[in-house]
Amino acid sequence: MPLRPVTFQRGAVKHPAGSCLITFGETRVLCTASIEREVPPHRRGSGKGWVSAEYAMLPGSTSPRKRRDGAKQDGRSVEIQRLIGRSLRQAVNMDALGEVSIIVDCDVLQADGGTRTASITGGYVALVDALTVLARDKGKAGAQAYLSGQVAAVSVGLVDGKLEIDLDYARDSRAEVDMNVVMRGVVGGTPSDFIEVQGTGEHGVFPREQLDRLLDAGQETITALFALQTRALQ
C-alpha cells in the first residue's frame, strides 16, 4: 500500500513557540515545541543547547481506553520519547543554539499505527517553527541559523510476504517484519543518512536482501515526507 494521506496543521495551538497537528491516515499527533532559556545540568557552562522530547498517548487515543501516565511513565512511552529526542537533536546545531533548550511534546490524540514516526515527522515541523521564533528574538535571519539538517521517519514492513510502508494498526499487528526508519538530509533536499533503524523479525528471521529492500523503501518514502514537510513550512 502507498503512504497514507499526510497532513500538517501548523499553529495548531497558540501558546508554544511551534506547534503542528500531524496526521498519517487515522493517526493524529499534536506536536508542540517550547523554548526554555536554560539547559539541563550536563550542558550548563558548555555554551551548547539541547533538544528533548516527551511522548504520551492520551486516554481516548485507543480502544479500550489507555490509562493516563502517572508520575511513572510506562516503558514504551519512555523508549519512544528518547527516540524522538535523539532524532530531532540531529536536526539542530547545538553550538549555534547556545544554552537554550527546545522541548518537543508529542501527544497522540488518535492511534492507528506509526505514532512514533508521525511524532518525529511532525515534531520536526514544530521544532523549525520554534527555531524561527528564537532566531527572530535574537535578530537572526531564520531557523536556518540553527538547523543542521532535516529529519523525518516512517515505518516499513513485510505483511503477508509483501513489502508495505507506513503501516496502520491492522497491518502492523500481523507483520512478519516491522521496522522504523529515521533519516536526516540537507534541509529542503533528500535524506542521505540514517539516524536510527529499529527492525524486528516478529515471527522469525529475515534475510539481508529483505533488509535492503525495506531500507530502500524507507528512504524513498522519507524523500516524499521531506517534500511534504518543506511544502508545509513554506
PDB file of C-alpha atoms in Angstrom:
ATOM      1  CA  MET A   1       0.000   0.000   0.000  1.00  0.00           C
ATOM      2  CA  PRO A   2       1.179   3.592  -0.604  1.00  0.00           C
ATOM      3  CA  LEU A   3       1.887   6.206   2.028  1.00  0.00           C
ATOM      4  CA  ARG A   4      -1.293   7.141   3.861  1.00  0.00           C
ATOM      5  CA  PRO A   5      -2.589  10.729   3.419  1.00  0.00           C
ATOM      6  CA  VAL A   6      -0.299  13.014   5.445  1.00  0.00           C
ATOM      7  CA  THR A   7      -1.279  16.500   6.611  1.00  0.00           C
ATOM      8  CA  PHE A   8       0.467  19.162   8.698  1.00  0.00           C
ATOM      9  CA  GLN A   9      -1.539  21.818  10.547  1.00  0.00           C
ATOM     10  CA  ARG A  10       0.948  24.398  11.794  1.00  0.00           C
ATOM     11  CA  GLY A  11      -0.016  26.718  14.622  1.00  0.00           C
ATOM     12  CA  ALA A  12      -2.484  24.158  15.962  1.00  0.00           C
ATOM     13  CA  VAL A  13      -2.261  25.704  19.448  1.00  0.00           C
ATOM     14  CA  LYS A  14      -1.233  29.269  20.251  1.00  0.00           C
ATOM     15  CA  HIS A  15       0.983  29.168  23.338  1.00  0.00           C
ATOM     16  CA  PRO A  16       4.087  27.149  22.316  1.00  0.00           C
ATOM     17  CA  ALA A  17       6.709  28.699  20.043  1.00  0.00           C
ATOM     18  CA  GLY A  18       5.934  25.989  17.485  1.00  0.00           C
ATOM     19  CA  SER A  19       3.107  23.516  17.054  1.00  0.00           C
ATOM     20  CA  CYS A  20       1.913  21.060  14.437  1.00  0.00           C
ATOM     21  CA  LEU A  21      -1.019  18.669  14.316  1.00  0.00           C
ATOM     22  CA  ILE A  22       0.149  15.872  12.027  1.00  0.00           C
ATOM     23  CA  THR A  23      -1.988  13.112  10.573  1.00  0.00           C
ATOM     24  CA  PHE A  24      -0.878   9.872   8.944  1.00  0.00           C
ATOM     25  CA  GLY A  25      -4.175   8.364   7.835  1.00  0.00           C
ATOM     26  CA  GLU A  26      -6.168   7.863  11.044  1.00  0.00           C
ATOM     27  CA  THR A  27      -3.173   8.529  13.314  1.00  0.00           C
ATOM     28  CA  ARG A  28      -3.221  12.056  14.749  1.00  0.00           C
ATOM     29  CA  VAL A  29      -0.443  13.532  16.902  1.00  0.00           C
ATOM     30  CA  LEU A  30      -0.212  17.038  18.371  1.00  0.00           C
ATOM     31  CA  CYS A  31       3.433  18.140  18.418  1.00  0.00           C
ATOM     32  CA  THR A  32       4.435  21.301  20.281  1.00  0.00           C
ATOM     33  CA  ALA A  33       7.887  22.865  20.685  1.00  0.00           C
ATOM     34  CA  SER A  34       8.636  25.140  23.638  1.00  0.00           C
ATOM     35  CA  ILE A  35      11.708  27.299  24.279  1.00  0.00           C
ATOM     36  CA  GLU A  36      13.428  27.339  27.655  1.00  0.00           C
ATOM     37  CA  ARG A  37      16.285  29.752  28.350  1.00  0.00           C
ATOM     38  CA  GLU A  38      18.264  27.150  30.239  1.00  0.00           C
ATOM     39  CA  VAL A  39      19.782  23.738  29.644  1.00  0.00           C
ATOM     40  CA  PRO A  40      19.957  20.503  31.647  1.00  0.00           C
ATOM     41  CA  PRO A  41      22.737  20.236  34.257  1.00  0.00           C
ATOM     42  CA  HIS A  42      25.007  18.231  31.951  1.00  0.00           C
ATOM     43  CA  ARG A  43      25.036  21.118  29.411  1.00  0.00           C
ATOM     44  CA  ARG A  44      25.476  24.071  31.791  1.00  0.00           C
ATOM     45  CA  GLY A  45      28.574  26.091  31.092  1.00  0.00           C
ATOM     46  CA  SER A  46      29.165  24.339  27.778  1.00  0.00           C
ATOM     47  CA  GLY A  47      27.713  27.082  25.603  1.00  0.00           C
ATOM     48  CA  LYS A  48      25.699  24.399  23.808  1.00  0.00           C
ATOM     49  CA  GLY A  49      21.945  23.897  23.549  1.00  0.00           C
ATOM     50  CA  TRP A  50      19.721  20.863  23.947  1.00  0.00           C
ATOM     51  CA  VAL A  51      16.627  19.312  22.377  1.00  0.00           C
ATOM     52  CA  SER A  52      14.490  16.803  24.267  1.00  0.00           C
ATOM     53  CA  ALA A  53      11.083  15.224  23.773  1.00  0.00           C
ATOM     54  CA  GLU A  54       8.158  13.906  25.761  1.00  0.00           C
ATOM     55  CA  TYR A  55       5.587  11.467  24.367  1.00  0.00           C
ATOM     56  CA  ALA A  56       2.211  10.302  25.608  1.00  0.00           C
ATOM     57  CA  MET A  57      -0.827   8.510  24.276  1.00  0.00           C
ATOM     58  CA  LEU A  58      -3.922  10.245  25.594  1.00  0.00           C
ATOM     59  CA  PRO A  59      -6.617   8.070  27.206  1.00  0.00           C
ATOM     60  CA  GLY A  60      -9.021   8.418  24.278  1.00  0.00           C
ATOM     61  CA  SER A  61      -6.396   7.682  21.633  1.00  0.00           C
ATOM     62  CA  THR A  62      -7.058   3.924  21.696  1.00  0.00           C
ATOM     63  CA  SER A  63      -9.849   1.457  22.359  1.00  0.00           C
ATOM     64  CA  PRO A  64     -10.067   0.274  25.040  1.00  0.00           C
ATOM     65  CA  ARG A  65      -9.096   3.443  26.905  1.00  0.00           C
ATOM     66  CA  LYS A  66      -5.404   3.795  27.650  1.00  0.00           C
ATOM     67  CA  ARG A  67      -4.742   4.591  31.283  1.00  0.00           C
ATOM     68  CA  ARG A  68      -3.151   8.018  31.667  1.00  0.00           C
ATOM     69  CA  ASP A  69       0.544   8.011  32.566  1.00  0.00           C
ATOM     70  CA  GLY A  70       1.084   8.919  36.202  1.00  0.00           C
ATOM     71  CA  ALA A  71       4.284  10.005  37.920  1.00  0.00           C
ATOM     72  CA  LYS A  72       5.947   6.939  36.402  1.00  0.00           C
ATOM     73  CA  GLN A  73       5.599   6.583  32.628  1.00  0.00           C
ATOM     74  CA  ASP A  74       5.208   3.189  31.049  1.00  0.00           C
ATOM     75  CA  GLY A  75       8.362   1.766  29.477  1.00  0.00           C
ATOM     76  CA  ARG A  76       7.060   2.106  25.917  1.00  0.00           C
ATOM     77  CA  SER A  77       6.468   5.863  26.290  1.00  0.00           C
ATOM     78  CA  VAL A  78       9.938   6.385  27.741  1.00  0.00           C
ATOM     79  CA  GLU A  79      11.573   4.429  24.909  1.00  0.00           C
ATOM     80  CA  ILE A  80       9.632   6.359  22.253  1.00  0.00           C
ATOM     81  CA  GLN A  81      10.328   9.806  23.685  1.00  0.00           C
ATOM     82  CA  ARG A  82      14.038   9.001  23.823  1.00  0.00           C
ATOM     83  CA  LEU A  83      13.886   8.013  20.161  1.00  0.00           C
ATOM     84  CA  ILE A  84      12.115  11.275  19.279  1.00  0.00           C
ATOM     85  CA  GLY A  85      14.658  13.339  21.219  1.00  0.00           C
ATOM     86  CA  ARG A  86      17.653  11.523  19.672  1.00  0.00           C
ATOM     87  CA  SER A  87      16.187  12.009  16.215  1.00  0.00           C
ATOM     88  CA  LEU A  88      15.343  15.703  16.495  1.00  0.00           C
ATOM     89  CA  ARG A  89      18.709  16.564  18.033  1.00  0.00           C
ATOM     90  CA  GLN A  90      20.231  15.571  14.692  1.00  0.00           C
ATOM     91  CA  ALA A  91      18.370  18.477  13.078  1.00  0.00           C
ATOM     92  CA  VAL A  92      19.928  21.171  15.298  1.00  0.00           C
ATOM     93  CA  ASN A  93      23.377  22.770  15.529  1.00  0.00           C
ATOM     94  CA  MET A  94      23.785  22.768  19.317  1.00  0.00           C
ATOM     95  CA  ASP A  95      26.781  25.131  19.189  1.00  0.00           C
ATOM     96  CA  ALA A  96      24.769  27.763  17.320  1.00  0.00           C
ATOM     97  CA  LEU A  97      21.782  27.296  19.630  1.00  0.00           C
ATOM     98  CA  GLY A  98      23.710  28.371  22.719  1.00  0.00           C
ATOM     99  CA  GLU A  99      22.467  27.485  26.199  1.00  0.00           C
ATOM    100  CA  VAL A 100      18.828  27.198  25.184  1.00  0.00           C
ATOM    101  CA  SER A 101      16.585  24.115  25.345  1.00  0.00           C
ATOM    102  CA  ILE A 102      13.779  23.155  22.981  1.00  0.00           C
ATOM    103  CA  ILE A 103      11.280  20.675  24.424  1.00  0.00           C
ATOM    104  CA  VAL A 104       9.111  18.880  21.883  1.00  0.00           C
ATOM    105  CA  ASP A 105       5.929  17.358  23.337  1.00  0.00           C
ATOM    106  CA  CYS A 106       4.150  14.733  21.248  1.00  0.00           C
ATOM    107  CA  ASP A 107       0.644  13.808  22.391  1.00  0.00           C
ATOM    108  CA  VAL A 108      -1.172  11.097  20.470  1.00  0.00           C
ATOM    109  CA  LEU A 109      -4.810  12.101  20.000  1.00  0.00           C
ATOM    110  CA  GLN A 110      -5.713   9.054  17.922  1.00  0.00           C
ATOM    111  CA  ALA A 111      -3.585   5.980  17.307  1.00  0.00           C
ATOM    112  CA  ASP A 112      -3.727   3.771  14.220  1.00  0.00           C
ATOM    113  CA  GLY A 113      -0.104   2.723  13.842  1.00  0.00           C
ATOM    114  CA  GLY A 114       3.062   4.739  13.295  1.00  0.00           C
ATOM    115  CA  THR A 115       2.686   7.109  16.248  1.00  0.00           C
ATOM    116  CA  ARG A 116       6.439   7.355  16.869  1.00  0.00           C
ATOM    117  CA  THR A 117       7.296   8.039  13.235  1.00  0.00           C
ATOM    118  CA  ALA A 118       4.482  10.596  12.976  1.00  0.00           C
ATOM    119  CA  SER A 119       5.793  12.248  16.159  1.00  0.00           C
ATOM    120  CA  ILE A 120       9.269  12.622  14.677  1.00  0.00           C
ATOM    121  CA  THR A 121       7.993  13.896  11.329  1.00  0.00           C
ATOM    122  CA  GLY A 122       5.549  16.381  12.862  1.00  0.00           C
ATOM    123  CA  GLY A 123       7.932  17.228  15.690  1.00  0.00           C
ATOM    124  CA  TYR A 124      10.460  18.457  13.118  1.00  0.00           C
ATOM    125  CA  VAL A 125       7.928  20.951  11.731  1.00  0.00           C
ATOM    126  CA  ALA A 126       7.068  22.235  15.227  1.00  0.00           C
ATOM    127  CA  LEU A 127      10.795  22.437  16.016  1.00  0.00           C
ATOM    128  CA  VAL A 128      11.521  24.536  12.925  1.00  0.00           C
ATOM    129  CA  ASP A 129       8.765  26.990  13.865  1.00  0.00           C
ATOM    130  CA  ALA A 130      10.184  27.284  17.387  1.00  0.00           C
ATOM    131  CA  LEU A 131      13.671  27.906  15.995  1.00  0.00           C
ATOM    132  CA  THR A 132      12.206  30.599  13.735  1.00  0.00           C
ATOM    133  CA  VAL A 133      10.801  32.365  16.809  1.00  0.00           C
ATOM    134  CA  LEU A 134      14.148  32.043  18.593  1.00  0.00           C
ATOM    135  CA  ALA A 135      16.018  33.407  15.570  1.00  0.00           C
ATOM    136  CA  ARG A 136      13.681  36.394  15.362  1.00  0.00           C
ATOM    137  CA  ASP A 137      14.186  37.139  19.067  1.00  0.00           C
ATOM    138  CA  LYS A 138      17.970  37.017  18.611  1.00  0.00           C
ATOM    139  CA  GLY A 139      17.965  39.106  15.422  1.00  0.00           C
ATOM    140  CA  LYS A 140      18.970  36.232  13.151  1.00  0.00           C
ATOM    141  CA  ALA A 141      17.673  35.572   9.643  1.00  0.00           C
ATOM    142  CA  GLY A 142      15.602  32.472  10.437  1.00  0.00           C
ATOM    143  CA  ALA A 143      15.595  28.865  11.591  1.00  0.00           C
ATOM    144  CA  GLN A 144      18.432  28.084   9.157  1.00  0.00           C
ATOM    145  CA  ALA A 145      20.764  29.750  11.673  1.00  0.00           C
ATOM    146  CA  TYR A 146      20.267  26.730  13.936  1.00  0.00           C
ATOM    147  CA  LEU A 147      19.386  23.841  11.624  1.00  0.00           C
ATOM    148  CA  SER A 148      21.932  21.194  10.684  1.00  0.00           C
ATOM    149  CA  GLY A 149      19.555  19.011   8.697  1.00  0.00           C
ATOM    150  CA  GLN A 150      16.015  17.857   8.015  1.00  0.00           C
ATOM    151  CA  VAL A 151      14.575  14.822   9.817  1.00  0.00           C
ATOM    152  CA  ALA A 152      11.622  12.509   9.165  1.00  0.00           C
ATOM    153  CA  ALA A 153      10.653   8.906   9.861  1.00  0.00           C
ATOM    154  CA  VAL A 154       8.407   6.145   8.563  1.00  0.00           C
ATOM    155  CA  SER A 155       7.520   2.550   9.317  1.00  0.00           C
ATOM    156  CA  VAL A 156       8.068  -0.226   6.792  1.00  0.00           C
ATOM    157  CA  GLY A 157       7.449  -3.947   6.993  1.00  0.00           C
ATOM    158  CA  LEU A 158       6.605  -7.254   5.411  1.00  0.00           C
ATOM    159  CA  VAL A 159       2.927  -8.135   5.669  1.00  0.00           C
ATOM    160  CA  ASP A 160       1.696 -11.428   4.195  1.00  0.00           C
ATOM    161  CA  GLY A 161       5.030 -11.633   2.409  1.00  0.00           C
ATOM    162  CA  LYS A 162       4.627  -8.219   0.737  1.00  0.00           C
ATOM    163  CA  LEU A 163       6.662  -5.074   1.378  1.00  0.00           C
ATOM    164  CA  GLU A 164       4.457  -2.367   2.933  1.00  0.00           C
ATOM    165  CA  ILE A 165       5.162   1.214   4.014  1.00  0.00           C
ATOM    166  CA  ASP A 166       3.599   3.376   6.722  1.00  0.00           C
ATOM    167  CA  LEU A 167       1.829   0.522   8.498  1.00  0.00           C
ATOM    168  CA  ASP A 168      -1.527   1.145  10.112  1.00  0.00           C
ATOM    169  CA  TYR A 169      -2.501  -0.910  13.155  1.00  0.00           C
ATOM    170  CA  ALA A 170      -4.218  -3.680  11.173  1.00  0.00           C
ATOM    171  CA  ARG A 171      -1.133  -4.318   9.046  1.00  0.00           C
ATOM    172  CA  ASP A 172       1.380  -3.732  11.838  1.00  0.00           C
ATOM    173  CA  SER A 173      -0.330  -6.270  14.089  1.00  0.00           C
ATOM    174  CA  ARG A 174       0.196  -9.067  11.571  1.00  0.00           C
ATOM    175  CA  ALA A 175       3.542  -8.022  10.074  1.00  0.00           C
ATOM    176  CA  GLU A 176       6.254 -10.659   9.759  1.00  0.00           C
ATOM    177  CA  VAL A 177       8.888  -7.891   9.823  1.00  0.00           C
ATOM    178  CA  ASP A 178       8.310  -4.492  11.408  1.00  0.00           C
ATOM    179  CA  MET A 179      10.814  -1.655  11.043  1.00  0.00           C
ATOM    180  CA  ASN A 180      11.015   2.055  11.854  1.00  0.00           C
ATOM    181  CA  VAL A 181      13.432   4.138   9.787  1.00  0.00           C
ATOM    182  CA  VAL A 182      14.605   7.633  10.777  1.00  0.00           C
ATOM    183  CA  MET A 183      16.743   9.685   8.392  1.00  0.00           C
ATOM    184  CA  ARG A 184      18.395  13.081   8.052  1.00  0.00           C
ATOM    185  CA  GLY A 185      19.301  15.052   4.961  1.00  0.00           C
ATOM    186  CA  VAL A 186      20.062  18.561   3.747  1.00  0.00           C
ATOM    187  CA  VAL A 187      17.235  20.964   4.610  1.00  0.00           C
ATOM    188  CA  GLY A 188      14.923  21.136   1.607  1.00  0.00           C
ATOM    189  CA  GLY A 189      16.796  18.273  -0.034  1.00  0.00           C
ATOM    190  CA  THR A 190      16.639  14.487   0.224  1.00  0.00           C
ATOM    191  CA  PRO A 191      17.509  12.049   3.038  1.00  0.00           C
ATOM    192  CA  SER A 192      21.071  10.743   2.970  1.00  0.00           C
ATOM    193  CA  ASP A 193      21.956   9.497   6.462  1.00  0.00           C
ATOM    194  CA  PHE A 194      20.297   7.059   8.837  1.00  0.00           C
ATOM    195  CA  ILE A 195      19.688   8.238  12.387  1.00  0.00           C
ATOM    196  CA  GLU A 196      18.057   5.084  13.631  1.00  0.00           C
ATOM    197  CA  VAL A 197      16.762   1.783  12.284  1.00  0.00           C
ATOM    198  CA  GLN A 198      14.540  -0.324  14.553  1.00  0.00           C
ATOM    199  CA  GLY A 199      13.770  -3.649  12.903  1.00  0.00           C
ATOM    200  CA  THR A 200      12.352  -6.903  14.227  1.00  0.00           C
ATOM    201  CA  GLY A 201      11.514 -10.262  12.718  1.00  0.00           C
ATOM    202  CA  GLU A 202       8.226 -10.732  14.538  1.00  0.00           C
ATOM    203  CA  HIS A 203       7.746 -14.371  13.554  1.00  0.00           C
ATOM    204  CA  GLY A 204      11.275 -15.480  12.752  1.00  0.00           C
ATOM    205  CA  VAL A 205      14.313 -14.433  10.762  1.00  0.00           C
ATOM    206  CA  PHE A 206      14.593 -12.424   7.543  1.00  0.00           C
ATOM    207  CA  PRO A 207      17.428 -12.312   5.002  1.00  0.00           C
ATOM    208  CA  ARG A 208      19.751  -9.430   4.146  1.00  0.00           C
ATOM    209  CA  GLU A 209      18.029  -8.998   0.776  1.00  0.00           C
ATOM    210  CA  GLN A 210      14.753  -8.153   2.521  1.00  0.00           C
ATOM    211  CA  LEU A 211      16.530  -5.748   4.871  1.00  0.00           C
ATOM    212  CA  ASP A 212      17.968  -3.890   1.885  1.00  0.00           C
ATOM    213  CA  ARG A 213      14.541  -3.676   0.253  1.00  0.00           C
ATOM    214  CA  LEU A 214      12.986  -2.344   3.451  1.00  0.00           C
ATOM    215  CA  LEU A 215      15.677   0.313   3.874  1.00  0.00           C
ATOM    216  CA  ASP A 216      15.325   1.382   0.234  1.00  0.00           C
ATOM    217  CA  ALA A 217      11.541   1.682   0.669  1.00  0.00           C
ATOM    218  CA  GLY A 218      12.023   3.672   3.860  1.00  0.00           C
ATOM    219  CA  GLN A 219      14.441   6.091   2.201  1.00  0.00           C
ATOM    220  CA  GLU A 220      12.160   6.551  -0.811  1.00  0.00           C
ATOM    221  CA  THR A 221       9.185   7.276   1.463  1.00  0.00           C
ATOM    222  CA  ILE A 222      11.139   9.698   3.641  1.00  0.00           C
ATOM    223  CA  THR A 223      12.112  11.556   0.463  1.00  0.00           C
ATOM    224  CA  ALA A 224       8.378  12.127  -0.085  1.00  0.00           C
ATOM    225  CA  LEU A 225       7.937  13.159   3.559  1.00  0.00           C
ATOM    226  CA  PHE A 226      10.766  15.691   3.245  1.00  0.00           C
ATOM    227  CA  ALA A 227       8.922  17.278   0.321  1.00  0.00           C
ATOM    228  CA  LEU A 228       5.681  17.423   2.345  1.00  0.00           C
ATOM    229  CA  GLN A 229       7.464  18.975   5.337  1.00  0.00           C
ATOM    230  CA  THR A 230       9.129  21.563   3.110  1.00  0.00           C
ATOM    231  CA  ARG A 231       5.818  22.460   1.484  1.00  0.00           C
ATOM    232  CA  ALA A 232       4.143  22.772   4.905  1.00  0.00           C
ATOM    233  CA  LEU A 233       6.874  25.102   6.155  1.00  0.00           C
ATOM    234  CA  GLN A 234       6.743  27.451   3.174  1.00  0.00           C
TER     235      GLN A 234
END
